[in-house]
Short mmCIF file of C-alpha atoms and ligand atoms in Angstrom, two decimals:
data_model
loop_
_atom_site.label_atom_id
_atom_site.label_comp_id
_atom_site.label_asym_id
_atom_site.label_seq_id
_atom_site.Cartn_x
_atom_site.Cartn_y
_atom_site.Cartn_z
CA UNK Y 1 -10.33 -0.05 -7.10
CA UNK Y 2 -11.24 3.36 -8.36
CA UNK Y 3 -8.11 5.92 -8.65
CA UNK Y 4 -8.61 8.04 -6.21
CA UNK Y 5 -7.87 10.95 -3.47
CA UNK Y 6 -8.58 11.08 0.18
CA UNK Y 7 -8.23 13.82 1.87
CA UNK Y 8 -9.23 13.84 5.79
CA UNK Y 9 -7.52 15.65 7.96
CA UNK Y 10 -7.81 18.14 11.05
CA UNK Y 11 -5.05 20.92 11.23
CA UNK Y 12 -5.12 23.07 14.26
CA UNK Y 13 -3.08 26.55 14.46
CA UNK Y 14 -3.17 27.83 18.29
CA UNK Y 15 -6.27 30.17 19.09
CA UNK Y 16 -7.71 29.33 15.93
CA UNK Y 17 -10.73 27.63 14.68
CA UNK Y 18 -9.63 24.30 12.99
CA UNK Y 19 -9.19 23.61 9.12
CA UNK Y 20 -10.91 20.10 8.41
CA UNK Y 21 -11.35 18.75 5.01
CA UNK Y 22 -12.92 15.53 4.55
CA UNK Y 23 -13.32 14.85 0.50
CA UNK Y 24 -12.43 11.70 -1.18
CA UNK Y 25 -12.66 12.19 -5.82
CA UNK Y 26 -11.64 9.74 -8.18
CA UNK Y 27 -8.88 10.80 -10.48
CA UNK Y 28 -8.10 10.21 -14.12
CA UNK Y 29 -5.03 10.83 -15.88
CA UNK Y 30 -5.16 14.75 -15.20
CA UNK Y 31 -7.66 15.71 -13.28
CA UNK Y 32 -7.71 18.84 -11.10
CA UNK Y 33 -9.22 19.46 -8.28
CA UNK Y 34 -9.34 23.22 -7.20
CA UNK Y 35 -9.68 24.55 -3.64
CA UNK Y 36 -11.57 27.60 -3.76
CA UNK Y 37 -12.27 29.97 -1.19
CA UNK Y 38 -11.86 33.28 0.39
CA UNK Y 39 -8.17 34.48 1.80
CA UNK Y 40 -8.35 32.63 5.20
CA UNK Y 41 -9.92 29.85 4.56
CA UNK Y 42 -7.33 27.19 4.50
CA UNK Y 43 -6.53 26.36 1.29
CA UNK Y 44 -2.91 27.03 1.54
CA UNK Y 45 -2.82 24.57 5.08
CA UNK Y 46 -4.58 21.92 3.39
CA UNK Y 47 -2.09 21.98 0.36
CA UNK Y 48 0.75 22.08 2.38
CA UNK Y 49 -0.33 19.21 4.10
CA UNK Y 50 -1.11 17.30 0.90
CA UNK Y 51 2.76 18.13 0.05
CA UNK Y 52 3.79 17.07 3.66
CA UNK Y 53 4.94 20.46 4.91
CA UNK Y 54 1.85 20.91 7.50
CA UNK Y 55 1.38 17.97 9.71
CA UNK Y 56 -2.11 17.86 10.55
CA UNK Y 57 -3.06 16.47 14.29
CA UNK Y 58 -5.69 14.04 13.27
CA UNK Y 59 -6.42 12.51 9.59
CA UNK Y 60 -5.64 10.37 6.65
CA UNK Y 61 -4.33 11.17 3.40
CA UNK Y 62 -4.33 8.82 0.72
CA UNK Y 63 -3.38 9.18 -3.15
CA UNK Y 64 -4.37 5.95 -4.96
CA UNK Y 65 -2.84 3.11 -2.92
CA UNK Y 66 -0.44 4.94 -1.20
CA UNK Y 67 -0.71 6.35 2.17
CA UNK Y 68 1.12 9.65 3.14
CA UNK Y 69 -0.53 10.02 6.41
CA UNK Y 70 -2.42 8.38 8.92
CA UNK Y 71 -2.27 9.52 12.13
CA UNK Y 72 -3.54 6.56 13.61
CA UNK Y 73 -1.49 4.21 12.98
CA UNK Y 74 1.28 6.37 12.93
CA UNK Y 75 1.94 6.45 9.52
CA UNK Y 76 4.10 9.87 7.98
CA UNK Y 77 5.87 10.06 4.97
CA UNK Y 78 8.56 13.02 4.62
CA UNK Y 79 7.74 15.35 1.92
CA UNK Y 80 10.94 14.16 -0.16
CA UNK Y 81 9.22 10.63 -0.45
CA UNK Y 82 5.62 11.51 -1.73
CA UNK Y 83 6.38 11.84 -5.39
CA UNK Y 84 5.12 15.18 -5.58
CA UNK Y 85 5.54 18.93 -7.55
CA UNK Y 86 4.66 21.43 -5.27
CA UNK Y 87 4.63 25.33 -6.22
CA UNK Y 88 4.10 27.84 -3.50
CA UNK Y 89 2.19 31.03 -3.84
CA UNK Y 90 5.35 32.66 -4.19
CA UNK Y 91 7.08 30.28 -6.33
CA UNK Y 92 9.99 30.61 -4.08
CA UNK Y 93 12.56 30.41 -6.42
CA UNK Y 94 16.36 30.48 -5.58
CA UNK Y 95 17.41 33.94 -5.93
CA UNK Y 96 20.98 32.93 -6.84
CA UNK Y 97 20.39 30.04 -9.16
CA UNK Y 98 19.99 30.63 -13.02
CA UNK Y 99 16.94 29.50 -14.61
CA UNK Y 100 18.77 26.22 -15.22
CA UNK Y 101 19.81 25.99 -11.89
CA UNK Y 102 16.44 26.12 -10.36
CA UNK Y 103 15.18 23.74 -12.51
CA UNK Y 104 17.56 21.18 -12.15
CA UNK Y 105 16.91 21.31 -7.95
CA UNK Y 106 14.79 18.51 -7.51
CA UNK Y 107 17.32 16.32 -10.03
CA UNK Y 108 19.83 15.63 -7.77
CA UNK Y 109 19.05 11.56 -8.18
CA UNK Y 110 20.12 11.84 -11.52
CA UNK Y 111 23.40 11.37 -12.98
CA UNK Y 112 24.59 14.74 -15.05
CA UNK Y 113 24.30 13.51 -18.24
CA UNK Y 114 20.68 13.19 -17.44
CA UNK Y 115 20.02 15.72 -15.61
CA UNK Y 116 21.14 18.32 -17.87
CA UNK Y 117 19.16 16.18 -20.52
CA UNK Y 118 15.80 16.43 -18.46
CA UNK Y 119 16.62 20.58 -17.90
CA UNK Y 120 16.82 20.82 -21.70
CA UNK Y 121 13.02 18.93 -22.29
CA UNK Y 122 11.60 21.20 -19.50
CA UNK Y 123 13.30 24.13 -20.74
CA UNK Y 124 11.73 23.50 -24.07
CA UNK Y 125 8.33 22.50 -22.70
CA UNK Y 126 8.04 25.61 -20.67
CA UNK Y 127 9.15 27.78 -23.40
CA UNK Y 128 12.44 29.21 -21.75
CA UNK Y 129 14.69 29.01 -24.59
CA UNK Y 130 17.41 31.20 -24.18
CA UNK Y 131 17.07 32.14 -20.59
CA UNK Y 132 19.01 29.74 -18.82
CA UNK Y 133 21.37 30.93 -17.77
CA UNK Y 134 19.46 34.22 -16.78
CA UNK Y 135 18.64 34.67 -12.96
CA UNK Y 136 14.78 35.15 -11.22
CA UNK Y 137 15.11 38.87 -11.31
CA UNK Y 138 16.17 39.36 -14.50
CA UNK Y 139 12.79 37.64 -15.79
CA UNK Y 140 8.97 39.10 -16.00
CA UNK Y 141 6.48 37.63 -14.03
CA UNK Y 142 5.02 35.62 -16.29
CA UNK Y 143 8.50 33.93 -16.88
CA UNK Y 144 9.33 33.43 -13.15
CA UNK Y 145 5.60 31.83 -13.02
CA UNK Y 146 6.52 29.04 -15.57
CA UNK Y 147 10.01 29.02 -13.81
CA UNK Y 148 8.12 27.61 -10.81
CA UNK Y 149 6.10 25.49 -12.85
CA UNK Y 150 9.31 23.93 -14.73
CA UNK Y 151 10.72 23.22 -11.74
CA UNK Y 152 7.86 21.65 -9.98
CA UNK Y 153 7.25 19.32 -13.07
CA UNK Y 154 11.13 18.56 -13.80
CA UNK Y 155 11.48 15.36 -10.99
CA UNK Y 156 8.14 14.01 -13.08
CA UNK Y 157 5.83 14.44 -9.54
CA UNK Y 158 3.18 11.38 -9.33
CA UNK Y 159 0.57 14.95 -8.04
CA UNK Y 160 1.01 18.51 -8.89
CA UNK Y 161 0.48 21.19 -6.08
CA UNK Y 162 -0.09 24.80 -7.45
CA UNK Y 163 -1.24 27.40 -4.78
CA UNK Y 164 -2.40 30.55 -6.63
CA UNK Y 165 -0.54 30.01 -9.49
CA UNK Y 166 -1.46 32.79 -11.41
CA UNK Y 167 -2.40 35.59 -8.68
CA UNK Y 168 0.71 37.21 -9.21
CA UNK Y 169 0.55 38.38 -12.23
CA UNK Y 170 -0.77 41.40 -14.32
CA UNK Y 171 -4.42 40.60 -15.64
CA UNK Y 172 -3.42 40.53 -19.59
CA UNK Y 173 -0.68 37.54 -18.81
CA UNK Y 174 -3.02 36.03 -16.40
CA UNK Y 175 -5.20 35.61 -19.07
CA UNK Y 176 -2.83 33.91 -21.59
CA UNK Y 177 -1.24 31.48 -18.86
CA UNK Y 178 -4.93 30.58 -18.01
CA UNK Y 179 -5.08 28.78 -21.17
CA UNK Y 180 -1.18 27.94 -21.61
CA UNK Y 181 -1.31 25.87 -17.64
CA UNK Y 182 -4.52 24.39 -18.81
CA UNK Y 183 -3.46 23.00 -21.96
CA UNK Y 184 -0.02 21.86 -20.25
CA UNK Y 185 -1.69 20.08 -17.71
CA UNK Y 186 -3.63 17.70 -19.99
CA UNK Y 187 0.06 17.25 -21.91
CA UNK Y 188 1.51 16.37 -18.87
CA UNK Y 189 -1.59 13.89 -18.59
CA UNK Y 190 -0.77 14.75 -14.78
CA UNK Y 191 -3.32 15.29 -11.73
CA UNK Y 192 -2.64 18.08 -9.66
CA UNK Y 193 -4.54 20.24 -6.99
CA UNK Y 194 -4.72 24.07 -7.41
CA UNK Y 195 -5.59 26.76 -5.03
CA UNK Y 196 -7.80 29.80 -6.50
CA UNK Y 197 -10.21 32.24 -5.27
CA UNK Y 198 -11.24 33.46 -8.46
CA UNK Y 199 -13.95 31.36 -10.44
CA UNK Y 200 -12.59 31.91 -13.72
CA UNK Y 201 -9.52 29.76 -13.40
CA UNK Y 202 -11.68 27.29 -11.23
CA UNK Y 203 -13.83 27.02 -14.05
CA UNK Y 204 -11.45 27.16 -16.57
CA UNK Y 205 -9.12 24.55 -15.24
CA UNK Y 206 -10.83 22.74 -12.98
CA UNK Y 207 -12.50 19.17 -13.36
CA UNK Y 208 -13.69 18.84 -9.55
CA UNK Y 209 -13.81 21.47 -6.96
CA UNK Y 210 -14.28 22.25 -3.34
CA UNK Y 211 -15.98 25.03 -1.95
CA UNK Y 212 -14.16 26.19 1.54
CA UNK Y 213 -14.91 29.08 3.81
CA UNK Y 214 -13.91 29.50 7.24
CA UNK Y 215 -11.66 26.68 7.57
CA UNK Y 216 -14.63 23.74 6.32
CA UNK Y 217 -15.04 22.50 2.65
CA UNK Y 218 -18.45 23.11 2.39
CA UNK Y 219 -19.31 21.78 -1.14
CA UNK Y 220 -17.47 19.06 -3.72
CA UNK Y 221 -18.55 18.78 -7.48
CA UNK Y 222 -17.92 19.74 -10.90
CA UNK Y 223 -16.97 23.42 -11.03
CA UNK Y 224 -19.99 24.44 -13.19
CA UNK Y 225 -22.69 22.56 -11.12
CA UNK Y 226 -21.08 24.01 -7.98
CA UNK Y 227 -21.23 27.69 -9.45
CA UNK Y 228 -25.01 26.84 -10.88
CA UNK Y 229 -26.15 24.73 -7.71
CA UNK Y 230 -24.75 26.42 -4.68
CA UNK Y 231 -25.41 23.71 -1.21
CA UNK Y 232 -26.89 26.32 0.56
CA UNK Y 233 -26.18 29.86 1.23
CA UNK Y 234 -22.60 29.96 2.59
CA UNK Y 235 -21.10 28.63 -0.66
CA UNK Y 236 -23.54 30.74 -2.59
CA UNK Y 237 -22.08 33.86 -0.90
CA UNK Y 238 -18.50 31.90 -1.52
CA UNK Y 239 -18.61 31.69 -5.08
CA UNK Y 240 -20.69 34.51 -5.81
CA UNK Y 241 -22.09 33.49 -9.42
CA UNK Y 242 -25.22 32.31 -9.85
CA UNK Y 243 -25.88 31.34 -12.83
CA UNK Y 244 -23.37 29.46 -14.78
CA UNK Y 245 -24.49 27.96 -18.41
CA UNK Y 246 -22.96 26.67 -21.26
CA UNK Y 247 -23.23 28.82 -24.44
CA UNK Y 248 -21.09 29.10 -27.82
CA UNK Y 249 -19.80 32.23 -29.15
CA UNK Y 250 -21.92 33.22 -32.99
CA UNK Y 251 -20.85 36.59 -33.51
CA UNK Y 252 -17.39 38.71 -32.85
CA UNK Y 253 -18.33 42.81 -33.26
CA UNK Y 254 -16.76 46.04 -31.31
CA UNK Y 255 -14.95 43.79 -29.10
CA UNK Y 256 -18.75 42.24 -28.32
CA UNK Y 257 -19.58 38.87 -28.38
CA UNK Y 258 -22.66 37.40 -29.21
CA UNK Y 259 -23.01 33.75 -27.24
CA UNK Y 260 -26.10 31.64 -27.58
CA UNK Y 261 -27.18 29.76 -24.56
CA UNK Y 262 -30.46 27.12 -25.64
CA UNK Y 263 -31.46 29.51 -28.13
CA UNK Y 264 -31.56 32.46 -26.53
CA UNK Y 265 -28.74 35.57 -27.49
CA UNK Y 266 -26.59 37.30 -25.38
CA UNK Y 267 -23.58 39.80 -25.61
CA UNK Y 268 -21.01 39.67 -23.38
CA UNK Y 269 -17.03 41.14 -23.45
CA UNK Y 270 -14.78 38.53 -24.35
CA UNK Y 271 -12.27 37.46 -27.09
CA UNK Y 272 -13.06 34.29 -27.38
CA UNK Y 273 -12.98 32.81 -30.88
CA UNK Y 274 -16.05 32.27 -33.43
CA UNK Y 275 -17.47 28.44 -32.14
CA UNK Y 276 -15.74 29.28 -29.08
CA UNK Y 277 -17.95 26.79 -26.42
CA UNK Y 278 -17.61 29.10 -23.22
CA UNK Y 279 -19.06 29.12 -19.62
CA UNK Y 280 -21.54 32.13 -19.20
CA UNK Y 281 -21.33 33.29 -15.75
CA UNK Y 282 -23.65 35.69 -14.47
CA UNK Y 283 -23.99 37.63 -10.55
CA UNK Y 284 -27.64 37.41 -9.61
CA UNK Y 285 -27.16 41.41 -8.53
CA UNK Y 286 -26.09 42.79 -12.24
CA UNK Y 287 -29.63 41.56 -13.52
CA UNK Y 288 -32.28 44.53 -13.51
CA UNK Y 289 -35.70 42.85 -13.54
CA UNK Y 290 -38.16 44.95 -15.62
CA UNK Y 291 -41.74 44.72 -16.34
CA UNK Y 292 -42.15 43.39 -19.71
CA UNK Y 293 -43.26 45.99 -22.46
CA UNK Y 294 -41.02 48.44 -20.71
CA UNK Y 295 -38.80 50.88 -22.44
CA UNK Y 296 -35.00 49.80 -23.52
CA UNK Y 297 -32.68 51.11 -21.01
CA UNK Y 298 -28.60 51.32 -22.14
CA UNK Y 299 -28.54 47.27 -20.94
CA UNK Y 300 -27.27 45.58 -23.90
CA UNK Y 301 -29.14 42.49 -23.06
CA UNK Y 302 -33.14 41.94 -23.12
CA UNK Y 303 -34.36 38.99 -22.16
CA UNK Y 304 -37.55 38.22 -22.10
CA UNK Y 305 -38.59 35.31 -19.47
CA UNK Y 306 -41.18 33.94 -17.20
CA UNK Y 307 -40.68 34.04 -13.58
CA UNK Y 308 -39.93 30.61 -12.00
CA UNK Y 309 -39.12 30.53 -8.44
CA UNK Y 310 -39.13 33.71 -5.85
CA UNK Y 311 -36.85 33.33 -2.76
CA UNK Y 312 -37.01 35.63 0.19
CA UNK Y 313 -32.93 35.85 1.25
CA UNK Y 314 -32.82 38.11 4.12
CA UNK Y 315 -33.40 42.18 2.82
CA UNK Y 316 -33.09 40.76 -0.50
CA UNK Y 317 -35.39 37.77 -2.89
CA UNK Y 318 -33.70 35.42 -5.86
CA UNK Y 319 -35.67 35.79 -8.67
CA UNK Y 320 -35.54 32.90 -10.94
CA UNK Y 321 -36.32 33.80 -15.31
CA UNK Y 322 -36.37 30.81 -17.55
CA UNK Y 323 -35.66 32.73 -20.64
CA UNK Y 324 -34.27 29.95 -22.31
CA UNK Y 325 -32.32 29.55 -19.77
CA UNK Y 326 -32.14 29.64 -15.56
CA UNK Y 327 -30.85 33.28 -14.82
CA UNK Y 328 -31.08 33.94 -11.14
CA UNK Y 329 -31.63 38.39 -10.45
CA UNK Y 330 -31.27 39.15 -6.68
CA UNK Y 331 -33.35 41.84 -6.21
CA UNK Y 332 -34.97 43.88 -3.08
CA UNK Y 333 -38.72 42.90 -1.61
CA UNK Y 334 -39.79 46.53 -2.26
CA UNK Y 335 -38.74 45.41 -6.02
CA UNK Y 336 -40.74 42.56 -6.03
CA UNK Y 337 -44.29 44.55 -4.70
CA UNK Y 338 -43.48 46.76 -6.86
CA UNK Y 339 -43.39 44.71 -10.35
CA UNK Y 340 -46.28 42.54 -8.37
CA UNK Y 341 -44.60 39.03 -8.90
CA UNK Y 342 -45.67 36.02 -8.86
CA UNK Y 343 -44.62 32.69 -10.26
CA UNK Y 344 -45.58 33.16 -14.27
CA UNK Y 345 -45.43 36.83 -14.34
CA UNK Y 346 -43.62 37.70 -17.26
CA UNK Y 347 -40.15 39.83 -16.73
CA UNK Y 348 -37.90 41.25 -18.87
CA UNK Y 349 -34.18 40.83 -17.50
CA UNK Y 350 -31.80 43.28 -18.57
CA UNK Y 351 -28.03 43.03 -17.95
CA UNK Y 352 -25.22 45.07 -19.33
CA UNK Y 353 -22.80 43.40 -21.82
CA UNK Y 354 -19.70 44.45 -18.83
CA UNK Y 355 -21.83 41.69 -16.40
CA UNK Y 356 -21.87 39.12 -18.77
CA UNK Y 357 -18.40 37.06 -18.47
CA UNK Y 358 -17.55 34.19 -21.53
CA UNK Y 359 -15.33 31.90 -19.19
CA UNK Y 360 -13.75 29.66 -21.75
CA UNK Y 361 -14.44 25.85 -21.12
CA UNK Y 362 -13.40 22.52 -23.51
CA UNK Y 363 -15.82 21.51 -25.89
P1 ADP N 1 -5.64 30.60 2.66
O1 ADP N 1 -4.59 29.80 1.80
O2 ADP N 1 -7.22 29.85 2.27
O3 ADP N 1 -5.66 32.02 2.16
P2 ADP N 1 -4.25 29.28 4.75
O4 ADP N 1 -4.38 28.13 5.05
O5 ADP N 1 -3.43 30.28 4.60
O6 ADP N 1 -5.42 29.84 4.57
O7 ADP N 1 -5.14 30.01 6.36
C1 ADP N 1 -5.86 29.96 7.26
C2 ADP N 1 -6.05 30.69 8.51
O8 ADP N 1 -4.83 29.65 9.34
C3 ADP N 1 -5.44 31.97 8.51
O9 ADP N 1 -6.66 32.18 9.70
C4 ADP N 1 -4.37 32.40 9.19
O10 ADP N 1 -3.76 32.66 9.87
C5 ADP N 1 -3.86 30.16 9.90
N1 ADP N 1 -2.60 30.08 9.55
C6 ADP N 1 -1.95 29.81 8.42
N2 ADP N 1 -0.52 29.16 8.39
C7 ADP N 1 -0.25 29.49 9.83
C8 ADP N 1 0.95 29.22 10.76
N3 ADP N 1 1.89 28.74 10.42
N4 ADP N 1 0.93 29.75 11.88
C9 ADP N 1 -0.34 30.35 12.79
N5 ADP N 1 -1.68 30.38 11.94
C10 ADP N 1 -1.73 29.62 10.35
MG1 MG N 2 -3.02 30.82 0.77
#
């Protein structure tokens, strides 16, 4: 039997629409499932149900060969017996415990010598040396995040559950810890489920992604495939990035990176090293479509392309342009008429460098 996780559940808070998930995915050593969606869509409820902190009124949750919940046969495994590392969104560190005390919290079953040894190991793994005796309030946001993660990982869980692990951090720290978290998860070879509403985190960290909106899972797939091929308009609206293609950084100058995508060069803002594999992410609303042969604008990128598809969507029209890769633009119906756009029209797609987002991906 393939190593699988099944989450099949319905949880209803009184007076609200039910939160439902029906998903099953295969896991390898360090597979990361991303639960992605806007605030209020039910991500935390599903994560807490997997942790055993929330009891769905109906469903089955299975991790590998172990059934944690099966309402039909009355199986309800307690959170303590699930061997899970759970990190809530606010970290919930114990304010009166030291860093070492927080990390040792889940190690009560060990003899004190083994416990101290494990705390020392984890302190080193998370680069918290020298902070063992500090209290949470004396730490920076990034350090608190590391302690919370260290506490979740210390008891050697089988599955790690992280609720918006980076959302409490300022932008530069978030960017740094995003990269560190990715290598750490690979190093620990520990499967995890990560909740986020940040698409760059989903792309960097995720192997599988479930898109949630208003209590329902709308699509499950590889993150870059879900972003570039949303199953329906609801998913497209939730993920909000229509073009996600693989590229490589070939040049860095003046704070701008030049990337190639299938031979087409684009400029974007990033600090990725030359040679770094990246996802090039562009929102359709950030693409300006101009007739080919028109004058220059302030946009850094002018890509010559051919229209391959024109799809009306309400008052707007989604235009797909082949410029070496398929690029999606959202423009008004009026613009389509003014430019006399038809399938096959030659156009220029203009994109400001600031709207070309480069997100690291593993090579
Ligand atoms: P997310 O993590 O995606 O922001 P949540 O799972 O926290 O979403 O919440 C989903 C919905 O369930 C929200 O409408 C929220 O108000 C409601 N909800 C969550 N927890 C409770 C609770 N303990 N009691 C009542 N309603 C709740
Ligand atoms: Mg939440």
